[in-house]
Short mmCIF file of C-alpha atoms in Angstrom, two decimals:
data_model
loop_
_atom_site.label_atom_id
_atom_site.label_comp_id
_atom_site.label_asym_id
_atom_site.label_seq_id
_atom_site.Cartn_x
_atom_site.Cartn_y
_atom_site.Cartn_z
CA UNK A 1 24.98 -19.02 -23.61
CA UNK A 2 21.67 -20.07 -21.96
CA UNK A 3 19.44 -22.85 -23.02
CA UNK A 4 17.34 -20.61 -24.71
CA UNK A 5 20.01 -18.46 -26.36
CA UNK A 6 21.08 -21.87 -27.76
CA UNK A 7 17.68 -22.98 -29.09
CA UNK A 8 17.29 -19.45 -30.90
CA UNK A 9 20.85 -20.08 -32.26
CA UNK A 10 19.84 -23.32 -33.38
CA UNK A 11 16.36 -23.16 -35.04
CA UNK A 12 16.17 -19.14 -35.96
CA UNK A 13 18.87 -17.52 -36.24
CA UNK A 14 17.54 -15.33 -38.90
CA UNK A 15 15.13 -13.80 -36.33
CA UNK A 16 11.09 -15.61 -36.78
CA UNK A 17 8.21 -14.85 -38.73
CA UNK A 18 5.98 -12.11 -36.93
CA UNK A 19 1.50 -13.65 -37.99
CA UNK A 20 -1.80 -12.57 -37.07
CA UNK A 21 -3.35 -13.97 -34.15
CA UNK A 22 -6.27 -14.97 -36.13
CA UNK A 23 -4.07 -17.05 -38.38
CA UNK A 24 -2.93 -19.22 -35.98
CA UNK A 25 -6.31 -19.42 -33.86
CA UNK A 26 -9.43 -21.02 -34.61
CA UNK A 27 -12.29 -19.86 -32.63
CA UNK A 28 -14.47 -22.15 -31.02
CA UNK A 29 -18.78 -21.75 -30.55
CA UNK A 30 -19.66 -22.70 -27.14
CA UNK A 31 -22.95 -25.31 -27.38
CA UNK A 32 -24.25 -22.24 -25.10
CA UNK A 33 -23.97 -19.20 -23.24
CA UNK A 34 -24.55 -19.24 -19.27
CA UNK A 35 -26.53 -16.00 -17.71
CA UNK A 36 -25.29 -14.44 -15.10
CA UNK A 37 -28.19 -15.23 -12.95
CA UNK A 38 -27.23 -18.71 -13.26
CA UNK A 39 -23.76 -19.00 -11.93
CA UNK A 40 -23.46 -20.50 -8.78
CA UNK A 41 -21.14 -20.50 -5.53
CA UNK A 42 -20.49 -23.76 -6.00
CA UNK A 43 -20.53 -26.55 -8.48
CA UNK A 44 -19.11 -29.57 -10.89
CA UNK A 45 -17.57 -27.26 -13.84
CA UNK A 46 -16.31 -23.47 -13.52
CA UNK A 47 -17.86 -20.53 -15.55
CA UNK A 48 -15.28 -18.27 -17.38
CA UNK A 49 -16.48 -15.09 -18.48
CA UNK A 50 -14.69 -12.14 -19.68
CA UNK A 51 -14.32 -10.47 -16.42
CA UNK A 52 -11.23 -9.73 -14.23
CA UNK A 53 -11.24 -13.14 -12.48
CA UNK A 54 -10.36 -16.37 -13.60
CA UNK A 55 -13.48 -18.42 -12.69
CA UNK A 56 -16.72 -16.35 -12.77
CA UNK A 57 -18.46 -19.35 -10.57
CA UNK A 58 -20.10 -22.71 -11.48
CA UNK A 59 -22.55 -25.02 -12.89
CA UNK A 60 -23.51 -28.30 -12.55
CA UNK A 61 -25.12 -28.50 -15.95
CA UNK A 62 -23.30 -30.30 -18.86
CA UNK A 63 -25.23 -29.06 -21.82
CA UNK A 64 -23.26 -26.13 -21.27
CA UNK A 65 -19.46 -28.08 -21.47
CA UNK A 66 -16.96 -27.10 -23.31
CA UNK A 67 -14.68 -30.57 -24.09
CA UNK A 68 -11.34 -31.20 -21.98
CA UNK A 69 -8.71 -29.66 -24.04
CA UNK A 70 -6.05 -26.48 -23.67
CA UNK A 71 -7.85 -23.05 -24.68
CA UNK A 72 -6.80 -19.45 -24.78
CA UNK A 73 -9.69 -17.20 -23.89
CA UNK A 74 -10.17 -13.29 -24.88
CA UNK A 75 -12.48 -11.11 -23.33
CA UNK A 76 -13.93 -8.64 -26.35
CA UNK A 77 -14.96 -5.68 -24.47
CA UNK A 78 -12.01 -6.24 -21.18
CA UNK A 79 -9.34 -7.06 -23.60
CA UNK A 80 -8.56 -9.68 -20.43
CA UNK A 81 -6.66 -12.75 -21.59
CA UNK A 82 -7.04 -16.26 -19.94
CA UNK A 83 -5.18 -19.75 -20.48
CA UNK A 84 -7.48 -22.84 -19.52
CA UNK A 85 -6.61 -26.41 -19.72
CA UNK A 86 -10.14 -28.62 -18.75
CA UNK A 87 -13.92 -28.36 -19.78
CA UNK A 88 -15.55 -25.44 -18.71
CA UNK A 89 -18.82 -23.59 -19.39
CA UNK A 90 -18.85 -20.39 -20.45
CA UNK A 91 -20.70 -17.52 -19.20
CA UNK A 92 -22.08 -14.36 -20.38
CA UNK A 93 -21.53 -12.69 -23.76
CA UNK A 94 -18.21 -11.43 -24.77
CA UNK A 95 -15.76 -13.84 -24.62
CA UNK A 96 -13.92 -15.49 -27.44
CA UNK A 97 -12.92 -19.13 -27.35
CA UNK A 98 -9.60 -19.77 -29.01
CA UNK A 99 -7.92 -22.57 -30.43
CA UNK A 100 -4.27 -22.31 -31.89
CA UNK A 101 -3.10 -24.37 -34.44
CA UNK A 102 0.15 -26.31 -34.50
CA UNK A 103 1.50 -24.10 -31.68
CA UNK A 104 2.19 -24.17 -28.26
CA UNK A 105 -1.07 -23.03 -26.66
CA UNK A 106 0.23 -22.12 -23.48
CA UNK A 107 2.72 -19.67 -25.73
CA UNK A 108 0.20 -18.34 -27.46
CA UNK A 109 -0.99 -17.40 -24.60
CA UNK A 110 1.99 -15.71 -23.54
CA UNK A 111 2.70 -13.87 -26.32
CA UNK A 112 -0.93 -12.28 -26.31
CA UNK A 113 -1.09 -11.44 -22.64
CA UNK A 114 2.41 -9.97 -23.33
CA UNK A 115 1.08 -7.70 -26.41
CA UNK A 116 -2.20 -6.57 -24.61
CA UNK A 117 -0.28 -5.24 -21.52
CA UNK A 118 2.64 -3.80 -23.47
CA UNK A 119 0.92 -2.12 -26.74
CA UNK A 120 -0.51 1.36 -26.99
CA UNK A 121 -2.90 0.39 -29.49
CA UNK A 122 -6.04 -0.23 -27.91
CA UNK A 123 -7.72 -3.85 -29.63
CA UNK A 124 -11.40 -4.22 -28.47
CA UNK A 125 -13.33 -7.04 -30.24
CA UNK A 126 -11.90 -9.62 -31.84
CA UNK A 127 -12.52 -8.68 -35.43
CA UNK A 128 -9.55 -5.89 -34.16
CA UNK A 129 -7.88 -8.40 -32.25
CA UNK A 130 -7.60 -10.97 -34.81
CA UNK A 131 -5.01 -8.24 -36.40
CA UNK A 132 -2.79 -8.65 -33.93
CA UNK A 133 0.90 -10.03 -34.57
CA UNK A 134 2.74 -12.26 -32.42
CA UNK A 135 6.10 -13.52 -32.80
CA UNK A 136 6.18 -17.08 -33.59
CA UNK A 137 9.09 -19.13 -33.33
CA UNK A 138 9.33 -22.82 -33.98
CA UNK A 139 8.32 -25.00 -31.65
CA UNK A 140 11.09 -26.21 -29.25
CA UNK A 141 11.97 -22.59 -28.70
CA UNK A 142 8.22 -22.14 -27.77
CA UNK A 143 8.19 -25.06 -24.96
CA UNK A 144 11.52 -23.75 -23.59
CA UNK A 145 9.38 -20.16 -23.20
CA UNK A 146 6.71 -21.77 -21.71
CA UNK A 147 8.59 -23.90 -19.24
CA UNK A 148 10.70 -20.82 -17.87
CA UNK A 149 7.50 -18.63 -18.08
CA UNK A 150 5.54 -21.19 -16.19
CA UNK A 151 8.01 -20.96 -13.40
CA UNK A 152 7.56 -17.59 -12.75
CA UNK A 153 3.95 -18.00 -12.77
CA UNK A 154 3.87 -20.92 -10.63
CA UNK A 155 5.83 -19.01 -8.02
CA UNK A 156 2.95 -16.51 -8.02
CA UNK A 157 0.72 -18.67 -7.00
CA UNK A 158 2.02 -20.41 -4.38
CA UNK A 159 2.67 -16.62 -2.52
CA UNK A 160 -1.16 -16.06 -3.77
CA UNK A 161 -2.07 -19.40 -1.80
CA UNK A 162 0.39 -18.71 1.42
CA UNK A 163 -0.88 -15.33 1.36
CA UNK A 164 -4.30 -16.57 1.41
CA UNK A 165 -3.56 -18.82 4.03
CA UNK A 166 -2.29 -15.98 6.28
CA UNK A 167 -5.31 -13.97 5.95
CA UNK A 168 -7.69 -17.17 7.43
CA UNK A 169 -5.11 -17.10 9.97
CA UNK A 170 -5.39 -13.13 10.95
CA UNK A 171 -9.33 -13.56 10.88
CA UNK A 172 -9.11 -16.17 13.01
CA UNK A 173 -6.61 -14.60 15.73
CA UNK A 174 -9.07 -11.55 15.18
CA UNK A 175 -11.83 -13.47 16.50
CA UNK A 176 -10.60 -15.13 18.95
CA UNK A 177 -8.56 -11.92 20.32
CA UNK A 178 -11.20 -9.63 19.61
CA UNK A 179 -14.81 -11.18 20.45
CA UNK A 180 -16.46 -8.87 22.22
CA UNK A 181 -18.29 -11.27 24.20
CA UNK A 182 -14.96 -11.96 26.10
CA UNK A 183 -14.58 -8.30 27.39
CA UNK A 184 -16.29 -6.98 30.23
CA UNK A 185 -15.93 -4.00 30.52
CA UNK A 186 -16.88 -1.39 27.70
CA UNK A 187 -17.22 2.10 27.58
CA UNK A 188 -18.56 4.55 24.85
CA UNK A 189 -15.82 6.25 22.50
CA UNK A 190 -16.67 9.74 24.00
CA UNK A 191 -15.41 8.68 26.97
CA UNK A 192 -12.16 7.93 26.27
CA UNK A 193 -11.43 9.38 22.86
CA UNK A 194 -11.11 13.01 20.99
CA UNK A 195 -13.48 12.93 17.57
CA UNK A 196 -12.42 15.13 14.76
CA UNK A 197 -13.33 15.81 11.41
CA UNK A 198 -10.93 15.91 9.05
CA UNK A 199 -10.42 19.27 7.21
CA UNK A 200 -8.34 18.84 3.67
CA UNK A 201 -10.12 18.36 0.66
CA UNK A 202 -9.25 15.31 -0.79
CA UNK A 203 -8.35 16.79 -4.48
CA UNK A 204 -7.77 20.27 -3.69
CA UNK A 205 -4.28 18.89 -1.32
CA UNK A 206 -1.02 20.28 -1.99
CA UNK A 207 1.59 17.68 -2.05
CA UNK A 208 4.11 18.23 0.87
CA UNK A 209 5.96 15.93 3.65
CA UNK A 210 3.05 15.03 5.56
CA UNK A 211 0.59 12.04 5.11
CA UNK A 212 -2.64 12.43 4.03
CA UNK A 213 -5.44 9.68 5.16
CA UNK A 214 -7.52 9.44 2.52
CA UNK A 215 -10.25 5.85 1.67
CA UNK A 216 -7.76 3.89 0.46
CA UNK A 217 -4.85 2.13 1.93
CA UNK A 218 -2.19 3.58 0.22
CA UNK A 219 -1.52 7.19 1.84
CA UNK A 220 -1.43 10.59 0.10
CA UNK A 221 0.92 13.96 1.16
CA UNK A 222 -0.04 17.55 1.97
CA UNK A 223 1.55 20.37 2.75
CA UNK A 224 0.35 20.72 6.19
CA UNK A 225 -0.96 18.61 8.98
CA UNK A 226 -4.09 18.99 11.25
CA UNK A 227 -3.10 15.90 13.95
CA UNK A 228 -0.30 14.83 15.82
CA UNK A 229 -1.26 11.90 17.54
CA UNK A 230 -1.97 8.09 17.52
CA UNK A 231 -5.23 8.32 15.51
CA UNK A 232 -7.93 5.57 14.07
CA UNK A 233 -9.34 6.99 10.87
CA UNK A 234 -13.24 6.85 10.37
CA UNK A 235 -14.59 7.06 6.28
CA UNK A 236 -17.75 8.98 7.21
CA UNK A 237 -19.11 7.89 3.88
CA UNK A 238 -20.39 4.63 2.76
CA UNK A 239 -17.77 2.59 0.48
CA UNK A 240 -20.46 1.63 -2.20
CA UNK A 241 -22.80 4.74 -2.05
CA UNK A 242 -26.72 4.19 -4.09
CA UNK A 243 -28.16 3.83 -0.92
CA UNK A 244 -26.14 1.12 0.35
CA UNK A 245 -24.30 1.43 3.50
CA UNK A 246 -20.69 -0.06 3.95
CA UNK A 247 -17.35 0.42 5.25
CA UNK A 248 -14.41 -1.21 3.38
CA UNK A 249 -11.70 -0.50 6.13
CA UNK A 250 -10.65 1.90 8.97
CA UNK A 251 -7.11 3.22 9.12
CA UNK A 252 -4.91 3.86 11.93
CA UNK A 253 -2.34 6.34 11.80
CA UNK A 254 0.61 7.62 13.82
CA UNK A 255 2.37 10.92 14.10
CA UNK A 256 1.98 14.28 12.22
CA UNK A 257 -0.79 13.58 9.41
CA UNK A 258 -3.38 15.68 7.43
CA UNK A 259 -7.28 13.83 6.90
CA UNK A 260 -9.37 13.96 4.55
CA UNK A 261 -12.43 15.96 4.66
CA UNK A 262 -14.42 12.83 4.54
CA UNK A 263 -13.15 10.87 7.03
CA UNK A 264 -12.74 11.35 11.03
CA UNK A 265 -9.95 11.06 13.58
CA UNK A 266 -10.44 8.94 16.78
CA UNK A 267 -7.96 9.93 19.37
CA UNK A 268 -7.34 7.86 22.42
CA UNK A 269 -6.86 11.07 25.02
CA UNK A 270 -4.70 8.74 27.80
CA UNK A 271 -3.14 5.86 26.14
CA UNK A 272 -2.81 4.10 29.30
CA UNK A 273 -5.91 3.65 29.30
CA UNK A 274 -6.38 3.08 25.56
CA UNK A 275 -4.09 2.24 23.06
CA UNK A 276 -4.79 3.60 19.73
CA UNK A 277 -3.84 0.61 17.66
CA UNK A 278 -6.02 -1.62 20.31
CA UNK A 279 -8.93 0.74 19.19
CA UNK A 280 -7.79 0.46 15.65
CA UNK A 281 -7.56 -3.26 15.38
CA UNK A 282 -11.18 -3.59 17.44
CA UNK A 283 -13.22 -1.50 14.86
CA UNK A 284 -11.53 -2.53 11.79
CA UNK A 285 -12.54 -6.17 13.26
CA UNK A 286 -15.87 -5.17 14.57
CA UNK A 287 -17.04 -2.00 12.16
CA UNK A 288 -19.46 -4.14 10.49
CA UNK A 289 -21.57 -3.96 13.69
CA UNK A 290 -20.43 -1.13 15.46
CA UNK A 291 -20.67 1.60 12.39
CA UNK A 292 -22.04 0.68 9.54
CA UNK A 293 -24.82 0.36 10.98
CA UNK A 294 -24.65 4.24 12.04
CA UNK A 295 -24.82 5.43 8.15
CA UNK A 296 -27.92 6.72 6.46
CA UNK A 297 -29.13 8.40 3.75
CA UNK A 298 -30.35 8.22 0.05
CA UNK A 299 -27.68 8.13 -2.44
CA UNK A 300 -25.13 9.47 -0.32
CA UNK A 301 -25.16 7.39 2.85
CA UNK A 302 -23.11 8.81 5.23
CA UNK A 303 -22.58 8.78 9.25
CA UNK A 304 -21.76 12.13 11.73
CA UNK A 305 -18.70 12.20 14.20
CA UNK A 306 -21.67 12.32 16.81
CA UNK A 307 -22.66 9.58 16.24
CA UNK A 308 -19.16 7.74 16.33
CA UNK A 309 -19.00 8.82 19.62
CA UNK A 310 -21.92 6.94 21.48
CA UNK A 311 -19.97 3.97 20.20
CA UNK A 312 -19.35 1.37 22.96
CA UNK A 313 -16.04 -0.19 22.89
CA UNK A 314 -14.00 -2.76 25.27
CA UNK A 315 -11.01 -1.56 27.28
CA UNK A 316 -9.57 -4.92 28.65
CA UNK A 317 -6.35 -4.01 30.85
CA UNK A 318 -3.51 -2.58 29.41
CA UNK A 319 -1.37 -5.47 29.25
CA UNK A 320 -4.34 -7.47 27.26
CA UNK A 321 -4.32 -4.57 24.95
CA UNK A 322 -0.42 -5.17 24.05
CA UNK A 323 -0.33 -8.48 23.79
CA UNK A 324 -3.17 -8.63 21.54
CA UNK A 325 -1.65 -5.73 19.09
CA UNK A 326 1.98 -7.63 19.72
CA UNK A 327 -0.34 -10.81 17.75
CA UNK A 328 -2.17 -8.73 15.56
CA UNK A 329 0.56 -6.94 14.54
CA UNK A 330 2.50 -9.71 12.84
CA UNK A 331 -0.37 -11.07 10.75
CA UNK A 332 -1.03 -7.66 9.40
CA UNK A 333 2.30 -6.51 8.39
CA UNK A 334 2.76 -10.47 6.76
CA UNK A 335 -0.81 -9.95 4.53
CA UNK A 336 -1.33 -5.99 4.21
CA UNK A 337 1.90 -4.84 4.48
CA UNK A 338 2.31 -3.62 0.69
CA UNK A 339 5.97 -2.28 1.08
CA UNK A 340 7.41 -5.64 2.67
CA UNK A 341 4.96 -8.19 3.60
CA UNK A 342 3.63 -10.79 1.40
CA UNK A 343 1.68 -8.28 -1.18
CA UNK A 344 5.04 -6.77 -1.69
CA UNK A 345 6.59 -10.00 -2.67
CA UNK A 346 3.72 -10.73 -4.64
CA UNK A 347 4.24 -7.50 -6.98
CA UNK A 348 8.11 -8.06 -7.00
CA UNK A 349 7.79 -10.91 -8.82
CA UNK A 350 4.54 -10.09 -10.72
CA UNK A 351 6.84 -7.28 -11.90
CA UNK A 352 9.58 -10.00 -12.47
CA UNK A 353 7.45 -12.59 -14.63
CA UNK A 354 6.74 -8.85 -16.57
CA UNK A 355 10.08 -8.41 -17.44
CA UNK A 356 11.38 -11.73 -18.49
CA UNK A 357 8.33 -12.26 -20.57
CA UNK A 358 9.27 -9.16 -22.93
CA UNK A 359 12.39 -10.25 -22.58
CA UNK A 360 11.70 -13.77 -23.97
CA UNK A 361 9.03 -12.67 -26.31
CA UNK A 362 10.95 -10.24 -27.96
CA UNK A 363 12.47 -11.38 -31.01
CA UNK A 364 14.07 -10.13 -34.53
CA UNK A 365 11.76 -10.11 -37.21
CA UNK A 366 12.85 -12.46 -40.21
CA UNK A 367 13.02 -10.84 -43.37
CA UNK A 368 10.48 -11.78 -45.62
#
């Protein structure tokens, strides 16, 4: 039997007693509330809000402390739920400070993230969320969920941090590979590439065998393909839209593919000359110079395949352009690769922590 098989044995057999959150939590008044407009880049003391990431930003200002202690944090309107262990200030409105009593905080928090990613009932503000039951064991079977749960999470972030690490790293190979200061001899896309439009609309496609480039990294299908080729695919539209201009990423893609109809296909016509990965690797490096600069517009800010063409490039020798995509290569499939790189081991064991923690928090109710 494992440890915590034994501990459940030992101290509740019966099953436990299933209590509202809000009997176990106290909540806790900030001395006050930072605006947005204040958070800074940089600072003494982070800002939690209720939004996505852990640390909104930071203050230097201690009227706005929270004391050192353990907290577990609940976003009202983002149902997101946060563990904290340290004075912080807290930002914005929306966010409810809470305090549990004679538990585990650290299971607490467990047990709530577990609920709000797992339940169909949707709990908005706390007066709803108060309502919530959580399974509450005694206390030494609490710490032993904790310490295996903290495990899992720990090994999360230290693929977060490597992964992070190896992204610096790619940026920095990119600019040192890719500078176009060290090439000397460029040449304008229309010179050495096919432009096409792409001609599928994005949610009219029938799903079939062949890939469909769309603006995101993750490919869809279609029934039938417009391109066989080595190809570097061009979002004609701005990213962000409302008049501002930006490019999030360009794709490259190889083979038999169908494009979207708002997007464009760059097609090296003699890769001897130039390799379609080079190309791809140079404006996904570069784009923020080289085309976003091209789009205009209103509200929808947009750029032509025309004007993709006038485009000046570098085309260092062929063996430069092989070793460099040999490099670049590596780094990408080790950061972006989301089927087997490092963002795929990242979700394997996000999924992992997932599964245990049901697991672990799932326990017979004790008869009352």
């Amino acid at each position: 039997m494992s440890k915590i098989g034994e501990l459940i044995q030992q101290y509740c057999p019966e099953g436990v007693e299933y209590v509202k959150l809000g009997d176990v939590c106290k909540t806790k008044t900030p001395p006050a509330k930072l605006k947005t407009a204040d958070y800074k880049d940089q600072g003494l003391y982070q800002i939690i809000d209720q939004g996505q990431s852990q640390y909104a930003g930071y203050t230097d200002d201690e009227r706005y402390l929270l004391p050192d202690a353990e907290y577990v944090l609940y976003g009202d309107h983002t149902c997101i739920v946060k563990y904290h262990k340290g004075c912080f200030a807290q930002g914005a409105d929306g966010l409810k400070i809470l305090v549990p009593i004679g538990q585990n905080i650290k299971y607490v928090f467990y047990a709530l993230s577990a609920y709000n990613l797992t339940s169909t009932e949707y709990k908005r503000h706390w007066t709803q969320a108060k309502e919530i039951e959580i399974p509450l064991p005694p206390l030494p079977v609490q710490k032993e969920i904790v310490r295996i749960l903290d495990t899992f999470t720990e090994l999360q972030a230290e693929l977060q941090a490597e992964l992070q690490a190896r992204q610096l790293q790619f940026e920095y190979y990119q600019d040192f590979l890719l500078n176009k200061s060290q090439f000397s001899n460029h040449l304008s896309i229309r010179n050495l590439c096919i432009v096409k439009k792409g001609k599928t609309p994005i949610q009219k496609a029938k799903e079939g065998k062949y890939p469909l480039v769309v603006t995101a990294m993750e490919r869809r299908s279609n029934d039938e393909y417009q391109f066989d080729a080595n190809a570097v695919c061009i979002p004609l539209i701005s990213s962000r839209g409302h008049g501002v201009a930006s490019l999030n990423h360009v794709y490259y893609q190889e083979g038999k593919f169908a494009l979207g109809n708002i997007l464009c296909a760059v097609i090296p016509m003699d890769e001897s000359i130039l390799k379609a990965k080079f190309l791809y690797y140079y404006l996904e490096y570069a784009k923020d110079y080289t085309l976003v600069p091209l789009m205009k517009g209103g509200a929808n800010v947009s750029m032509h395949c025309s004007d993709i063409e006038k485009v000046k490039i570098p085309v260092p020798s062929i063996e430069q352009q092989e070793k460099i995509i040999s490099i670049l290569d590596k780094f990408d499939g080790l950061v972006n690769d989301i089927s087997q790189g490092l963002p795929a081991e990242i979700e394997a064991r996000k999924q992992q922590y997932e599964y245990y923690r049901d697991k672990l928090l799932t326990f017979k109710r004790k008869a009352e």
